[in-house]
Amino acid sequence: MKPLGREWWRLTSPDNYFEDFEVGQVIRHARGKTIEPLENVLITNLVMNTAQGHFNEHAMSVSAFKQRISYGGVNFSIIMGLASQDTCENVLAELGLDNIRLMTPVFHGDTLYAYSEVLSKEDGPQADVGIIVFRHYGVNQEDRQVFEGDRRVLIKRRHHWGKEADD
């Protein structure tokens, strides 16, 4: 395999630079992801969350949920990941995550899907970048909304970073 060298940026998509997004645009992301027990338990342990709702099947079997629930941090991380290929492939920096809302419990075996809306665009601190705020939405296999959150990113502009910049 040939090393990437100084042309590493050519690996990104040709259609997700700052110029390609419009305020009000909604993107339905193609992939879904089923929540596996291993993901929930591993990540929940890694962040030292000890809530019994994520670990104690016996206790949860007599709760209103009747089963363990997936940790919200796992759920929104998966939604953000599903959205990233279409929205953040050309991002240089995450500037903020705001308005995080976990709306419906997610269980092992649920499949999550993502949608994104472009809330705003503005010039960046240099001519080669812009700033976009996306609102990411997550739904389960029953089309029930489980997540909503805003992500502010510093994203490349095509005229500087894209293929045309070298032609």
CSV table of C-alpha atoms in Angstrom, one decimal, residues 14-135:
chain,number,residue,atom,x,y,z
A,14,PRO,CA,-16.3,15.5,-3.5
A,15,ASP,CA,-19.8,16.6,-2.3
A,16,ASN,CA,-19.6,17.5,1.4
A,17,TYR,CA,-17.6,20.7,1.6
A,18,PHE,CA,-19.0,23.9,3.1
A,19,GLU,CA,-20.4,25.0,-0.3
A,20,ASP,CA,-22.5,21.8,-0.7
A,21,PHE,CA,-24.8,22.4,2.3
A,22,GLU,CA,-27.8,24.7,2.3
A,23,VAL,CA,-29.6,26.0,5.4
A,24,GLY,CA,-32.8,24.0,5.7
A,25,GLN,CA,-31.4,21.0,3.9
A,26,VAL,CA,-32.4,17.6,5.4
A,27,ILE,CA,-30.3,14.5,4.8
A,28,ARG,CA,-31.5,11.0,5.4
A,29,HIS,CA,-28.4,8.9,6.1
A,30,ALA,CA,-28.3,5.5,4.4
A,31,ARG,CA,-27.0,3.2,7.1
A,32,GLY,CA,-28.6,1.9,10.3
A,33,LYS,CA,-26.9,0.3,13.3
A,34,THR,CA,-28.3,-2.3,15.7
A,35,ILE,CA,-27.4,-1.8,19.4
A,36,GLU,CA,-25.6,-4.9,20.6
A,37,PRO,CA,-25.3,-5.7,24.4
A,38,LEU,CA,-21.5,-5.6,24.1
A,39,GLU,CA,-21.5,-2.0,22.9
A,40,ASN,CA,-23.7,-0.9,25.7
A,41,VAL,CA,-21.8,-2.7,28.5
A,42,LEU,CA,-18.3,-1.9,27.2
A,43,ILE,CA,-18.8,1.8,26.7
A,44,THR,CA,-20.9,2.2,29.8
A,45,ASN,CA,-18.1,0.5,31.8
A,46,LEU,CA,-15.4,2.7,30.1
A,47,VAL,CA,-17.1,5.9,31.2
A,48,MET,CA,-17.7,4.5,34.7
A,49,ASN,CA,-21.5,4.7,34.5
A,50,THR,CA,-22.8,2.2,37.2
A,51,ALA,CA,-26.5,2.7,36.7
A,52,GLN,CA,-28.2,-0.6,37.2
A,53,GLY,CA,-30.5,0.1,34.3
A,54,HIS,CA,-27.6,-0.8,32.0
A,55,PHE,CA,-26.2,-3.8,33.9
A,56,ASN,CA,-28.8,-5.6,36.0
A,57,GLU,CA,-31.1,-7.7,33.9
A,58,HIS,CA,-32.9,-9.1,37.0
A,59,ALA,CA,-33.7,-5.6,38.4
A,60,MET,CA,-34.8,-4.3,35.1
A,61,SER,CA,-37.1,-7.3,34.4
A,62,VAL,CA,-39.4,-6.0,37.1
A,63,SER,CA,-39.1,-2.4,36.1
A,64,ALA,CA,-41.4,-0.4,33.8
A,65,PHE,CA,-39.0,-1.1,30.9
A,66,LYS,CA,-38.9,-4.9,31.5
A,67,GLN,CA,-35.3,-5.1,30.2
A,68,ARG,CA,-31.9,-3.3,30.3
A,69,ILE,CA,-31.7,0.0,28.6
A,70,SER,CA,-28.9,1.2,26.4
A,71,TYR,CA,-26.8,4.1,27.9
A,72,GLY,CA,-27.7,7.4,26.2
A,73,GLY,CA,-24.0,8.2,25.5
A,74,VAL,CA,-23.9,5.0,23.4
A,75,ASN,CA,-27.1,6.0,21.6
A,76,PHE,CA,-26.1,9.5,20.6
A,77,SER,CA,-22.6,8.5,19.7
A,78,ILE,CA,-24.0,6.0,17.2
A,79,ILE,CA,-26.4,8.6,15.8
A,80,MET,CA,-23.6,11.1,15.4
A,81,GLY,CA,-21.4,8.4,13.8
A,82,LEU,CA,-24.1,7.4,11.3
A,83,ALA,CA,-24.5,11.1,10.3
A,84,SER,CA,-20.7,11.8,10.0
A,85,GLN,CA,-20.0,10.2,6.7
A,86,ASP,CA,-22.4,12.6,4.9
A,87,THR,CA,-21.9,15.7,7.1
A,88,CYS,CA,-18.5,15.7,8.7
A,89,GLU,CA,-16.1,13.9,6.4
A,90,ASN,CA,-14.4,17.3,5.6
A,91,VAL,CA,-14.6,18.7,9.1
A,92,LEU,CA,-11.4,20.0,10.6
A,93,ALA,CA,-12.7,20.6,14.1
A,94,GLU,CA,-15.7,19.9,16.3
A,95,LEU,CA,-16.7,23.3,17.8
A,96,GLY,CA,-19.5,22.2,20.0
A,97,LEU,CA,-22.3,19.8,20.9
A,98,ASP,CA,-25.5,21.5,22.2
A,99,ASN,CA,-29.2,20.8,22.9
A,100,ILE,CA,-28.6,17.1,23.4
A,101,ARG,CA,-32.0,15.4,24.1
A,102,LEU,CA,-32.5,11.7,24.7
A,103,MET,CA,-36.2,11.2,24.0
A,104,THR,CA,-37.1,7.5,24.0
A,105,PRO,CA,-35.4,4.5,25.7
A,106,VAL,CA,-33.2,2.4,23.5
A,107,PHE,CA,-32.9,-1.4,24.1
A,108,HIS,CA,-30.5,-4.1,23.0
A,109,GLY,CA,-31.5,-5.2,19.6
A,110,ASP,CA,-33.0,-1.8,18.6
A,111,THR,CA,-31.8,-0.4,15.2
A,112,LEU,CA,-31.0,3.3,15.0
A,113,TYR,CA,-31.1,5.5,12.0
A,114,ALA,CA,-30.0,9.1,11.5
A,115,TYR,CA,-31.2,12.3,9.8
A,116,SER,CA,-29.5,15.7,9.7
A,117,GLU,CA,-30.7,19.2,9.1
A,118,VAL,CA,-28.5,22.1,8.3
A,119,LEU,CA,-29.4,24.9,10.8
A,120,SER,CA,-26.9,27.5,9.9
A,121,LYS,CA,-23.8,28.4,7.9
A,122,GLU,CA,-21.3,31.2,8.4
A,123,ASP,CA,-17.8,32.2,7.4
A,124,GLY,CA,-15.0,30.7,9.3
A,125,PRO,CA,-12.0,32.5,10.9
A,126,GLN,CA,-9.9,31.9,7.7
A,127,ALA,CA,-10.9,31.9,4.0
A,128,ASP,CA,-10.4,28.1,3.6
A,129,VAL,CA,-13.1,27.1,6.1
A,130,GLY,CA,-16.7,27.7,7.1
A,131,ILE,CA,-18.8,26.9,10.1
A,132,ILE,CA,-22.0,24.8,9.9
A,133,VAL,CA,-24.5,23.8,12.6
A,134,PHE,CA,-26.2,20.5,12.0
A,135,ARG,CA,-29.1,19.2,14.0
